[in-house]
Coordinates of C-alpha atoms in Angstrom, one line a residue:
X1 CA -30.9 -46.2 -37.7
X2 CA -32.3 -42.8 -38.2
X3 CA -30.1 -39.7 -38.4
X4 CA -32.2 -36.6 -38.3
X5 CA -29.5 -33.8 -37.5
X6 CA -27.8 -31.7 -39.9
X7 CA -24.4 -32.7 -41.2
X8 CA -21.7 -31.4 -38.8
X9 CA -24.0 -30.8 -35.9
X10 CA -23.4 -34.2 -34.5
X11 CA -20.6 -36.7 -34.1
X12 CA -20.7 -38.3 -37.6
X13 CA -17.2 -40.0 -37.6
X14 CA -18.7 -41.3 -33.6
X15 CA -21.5 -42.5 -35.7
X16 CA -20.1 -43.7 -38.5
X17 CA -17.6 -45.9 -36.4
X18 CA -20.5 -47.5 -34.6
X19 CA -22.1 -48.5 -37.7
X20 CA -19.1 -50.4 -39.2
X21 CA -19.9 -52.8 -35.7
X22 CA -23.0 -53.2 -36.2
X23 CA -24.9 -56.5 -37.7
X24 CA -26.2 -56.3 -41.2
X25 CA -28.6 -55.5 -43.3
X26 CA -28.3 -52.4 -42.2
X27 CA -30.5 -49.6 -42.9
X28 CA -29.4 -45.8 -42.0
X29 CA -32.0 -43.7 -43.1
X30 CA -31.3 -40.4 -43.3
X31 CA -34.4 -37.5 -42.7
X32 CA -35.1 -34.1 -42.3
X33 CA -31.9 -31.4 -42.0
X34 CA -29.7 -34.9 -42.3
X35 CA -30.7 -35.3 -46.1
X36 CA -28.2 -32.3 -46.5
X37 CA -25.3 -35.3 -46.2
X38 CA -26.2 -36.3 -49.0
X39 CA -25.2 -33.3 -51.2
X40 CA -21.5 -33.3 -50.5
X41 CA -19.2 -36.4 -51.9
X42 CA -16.8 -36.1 -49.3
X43 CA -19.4 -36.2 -46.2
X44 CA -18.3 -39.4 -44.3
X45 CA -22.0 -40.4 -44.9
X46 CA -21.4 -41.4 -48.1
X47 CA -19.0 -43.6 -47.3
X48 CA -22.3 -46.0 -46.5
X49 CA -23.2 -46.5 -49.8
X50 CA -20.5 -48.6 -50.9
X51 CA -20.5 -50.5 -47.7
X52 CA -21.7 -54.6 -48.1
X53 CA -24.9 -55.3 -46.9
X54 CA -25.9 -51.6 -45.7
X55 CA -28.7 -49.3 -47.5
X56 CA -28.2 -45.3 -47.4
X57 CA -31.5 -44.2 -47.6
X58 CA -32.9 -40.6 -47.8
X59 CA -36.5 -40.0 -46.6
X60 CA -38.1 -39.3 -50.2
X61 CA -40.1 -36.6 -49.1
X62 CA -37.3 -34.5 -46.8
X63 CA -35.5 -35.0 -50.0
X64 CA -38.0 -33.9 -52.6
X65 CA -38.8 -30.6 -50.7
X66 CA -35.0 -29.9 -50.5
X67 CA -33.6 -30.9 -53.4
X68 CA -36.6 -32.0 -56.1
X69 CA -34.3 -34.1 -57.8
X70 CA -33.2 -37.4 -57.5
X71 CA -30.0 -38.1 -54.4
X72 CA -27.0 -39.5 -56.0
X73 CA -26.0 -42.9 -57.3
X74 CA -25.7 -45.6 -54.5
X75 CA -28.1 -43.6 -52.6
X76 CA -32.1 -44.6 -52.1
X77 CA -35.1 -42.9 -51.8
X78 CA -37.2 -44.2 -49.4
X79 CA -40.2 -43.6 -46.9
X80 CA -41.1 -43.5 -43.4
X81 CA -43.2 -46.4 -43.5
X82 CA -39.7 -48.7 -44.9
X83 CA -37.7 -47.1 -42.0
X84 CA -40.4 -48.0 -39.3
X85 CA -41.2 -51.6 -41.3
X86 CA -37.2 -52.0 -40.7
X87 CA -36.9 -51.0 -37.4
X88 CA -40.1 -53.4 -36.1
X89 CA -38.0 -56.2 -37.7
X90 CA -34.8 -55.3 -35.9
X91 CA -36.8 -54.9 -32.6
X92 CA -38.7 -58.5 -33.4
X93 CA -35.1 -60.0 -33.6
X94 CA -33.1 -58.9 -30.8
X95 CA -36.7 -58.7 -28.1
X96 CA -37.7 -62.5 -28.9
X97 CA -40.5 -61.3 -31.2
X98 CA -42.2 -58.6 -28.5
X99 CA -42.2 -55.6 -30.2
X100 CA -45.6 -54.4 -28.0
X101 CA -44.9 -52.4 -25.9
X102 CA -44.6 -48.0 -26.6
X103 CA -42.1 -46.4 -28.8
X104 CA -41.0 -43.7 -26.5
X105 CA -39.9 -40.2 -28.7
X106 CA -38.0 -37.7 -26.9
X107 CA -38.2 -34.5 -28.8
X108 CA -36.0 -32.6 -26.4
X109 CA -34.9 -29.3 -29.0
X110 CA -37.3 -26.6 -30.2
X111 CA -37.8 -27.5 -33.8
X112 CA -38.1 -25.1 -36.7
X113 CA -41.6 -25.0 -38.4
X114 CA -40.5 -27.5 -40.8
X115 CA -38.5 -29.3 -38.5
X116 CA -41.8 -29.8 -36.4
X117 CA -43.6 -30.9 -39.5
X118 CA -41.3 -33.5 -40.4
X119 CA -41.3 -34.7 -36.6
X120 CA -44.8 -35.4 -36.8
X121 CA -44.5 -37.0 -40.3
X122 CA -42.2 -39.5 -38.3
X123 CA -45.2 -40.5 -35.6
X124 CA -47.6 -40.7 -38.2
X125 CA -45.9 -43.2 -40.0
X126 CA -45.2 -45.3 -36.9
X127 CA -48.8 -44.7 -36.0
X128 CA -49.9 -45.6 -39.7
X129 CA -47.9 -49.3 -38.5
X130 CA -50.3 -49.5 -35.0
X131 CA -46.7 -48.7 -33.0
X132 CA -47.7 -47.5 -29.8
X133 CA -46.0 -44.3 -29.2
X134 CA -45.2 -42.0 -25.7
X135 CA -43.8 -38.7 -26.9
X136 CA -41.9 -37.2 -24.5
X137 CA -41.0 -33.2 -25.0
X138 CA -38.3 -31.3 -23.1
X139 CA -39.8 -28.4 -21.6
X140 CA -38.1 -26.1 -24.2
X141 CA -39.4 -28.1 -27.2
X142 CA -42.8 -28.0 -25.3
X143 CA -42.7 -24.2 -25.1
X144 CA -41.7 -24.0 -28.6
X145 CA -45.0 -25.8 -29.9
X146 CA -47.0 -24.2 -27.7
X147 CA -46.1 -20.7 -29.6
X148 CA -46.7 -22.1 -33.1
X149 CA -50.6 -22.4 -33.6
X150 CA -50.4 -24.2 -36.8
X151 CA -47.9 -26.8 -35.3
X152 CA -49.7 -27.2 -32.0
X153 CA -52.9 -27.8 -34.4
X154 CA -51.1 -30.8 -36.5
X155 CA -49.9 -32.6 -33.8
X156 CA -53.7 -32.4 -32.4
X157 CA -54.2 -35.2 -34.1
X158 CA -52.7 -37.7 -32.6
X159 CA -54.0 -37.3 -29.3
X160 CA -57.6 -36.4 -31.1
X161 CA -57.4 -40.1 -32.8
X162 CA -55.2 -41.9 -29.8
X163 CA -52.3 -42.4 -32.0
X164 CA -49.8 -41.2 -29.2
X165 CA -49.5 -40.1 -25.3
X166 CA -47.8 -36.3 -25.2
X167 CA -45.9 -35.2 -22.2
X168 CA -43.3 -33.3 -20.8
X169 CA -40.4 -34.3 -19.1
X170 CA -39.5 -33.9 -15.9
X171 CA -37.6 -30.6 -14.7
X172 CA -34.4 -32.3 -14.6
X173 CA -35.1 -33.5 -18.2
X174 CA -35.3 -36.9 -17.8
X175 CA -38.7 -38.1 -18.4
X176 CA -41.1 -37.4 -16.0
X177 CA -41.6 -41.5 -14.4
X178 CA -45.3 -40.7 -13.3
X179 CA -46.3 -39.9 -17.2
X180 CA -47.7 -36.9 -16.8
X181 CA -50.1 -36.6 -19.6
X182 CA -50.3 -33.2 -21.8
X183 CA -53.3 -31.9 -23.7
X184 CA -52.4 -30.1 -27.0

């Protein structure tokens, strides 16, 4: 599981209460604004670490450009590529093997500049991996990229090399079911 938002902005005890279900190994990989969990001792987050059978593991490079030193004891540092190499396992195991078919990504918030950098970090290493992806925007987030020239730039690339479809959703912001493609 990846956790991306930033510690009180979402329903961590929610969360945290659905992980305690859940079959192990467990991996709950923490990235971007969500490495901030991390910092505080009494964050339920933390919590994880001394759980059987479940890894708490910050994205080393969210971490490093926050923080520059290493995260506590009982928590990892890992990468992209390990959360994605997890999460193709999982899939293989509960789909009977098929793990083929497109990764969709919603992205349905605007994103700060280095939220949108560590976004794309995400799809590269899935891309890295050969996972198809279909990146779906809200209209909002699309708006946002649109305005940030560098951003719109970087994620060039991975309709440039066919690493992922880009499109909006549809109005009501579910995603559009006719795929309308989008050009960066």
């Amino acid at each position: 599981m990846m956790v991306r938002a930033k510690p009180g902005l979402n329903d961590e005890q929610g969360r945290l209460e659905f992980l305690r279900d859940q079959d192990r190994p467990l991996l709950v990989f923490l990235h971007s604004d969500a490495v901030d969990a991390v910092r505080d001792p009494d964050s339920p987050w933390m919590d994880l670490k001394d759980m059987d059978d479940v890894d708490l593991a910050v994205c080393a490079a969210a971490w490093a450009r926050r923080e520059g030193d290493q995260p506590p004891p009982g928590v990892l540092t890992s990468s992209l590529i390990r959360f994605w190499s997890a999460q193709l396992a999982s899939w293989a195991l509960t789909d009977g093997g098929d793990v083929s078919g497109p990764v969709r990504i919603l992205i349905d918030q605007p994103q700060s500049a280095l939220g949108w950098k560590e976004a794309l970090e995400v799809l590269l290493a899935a891309a890295t991996l050969e996972i198809p992806l279909d990146v779906v925007f809200s209209t909002a987030a699309w708006e946002s990229m649109q305005s940030r020239t560098d951003t719109r730039a970087a994620w060039r690339q991975l309709t440039d090399f066919d690493l992922a479809s880009l499109r909006v959703a549809g109005g009501d912001g579910e995603a559009d079911p006719t795929g309308r493609e989008v050009q960066l």
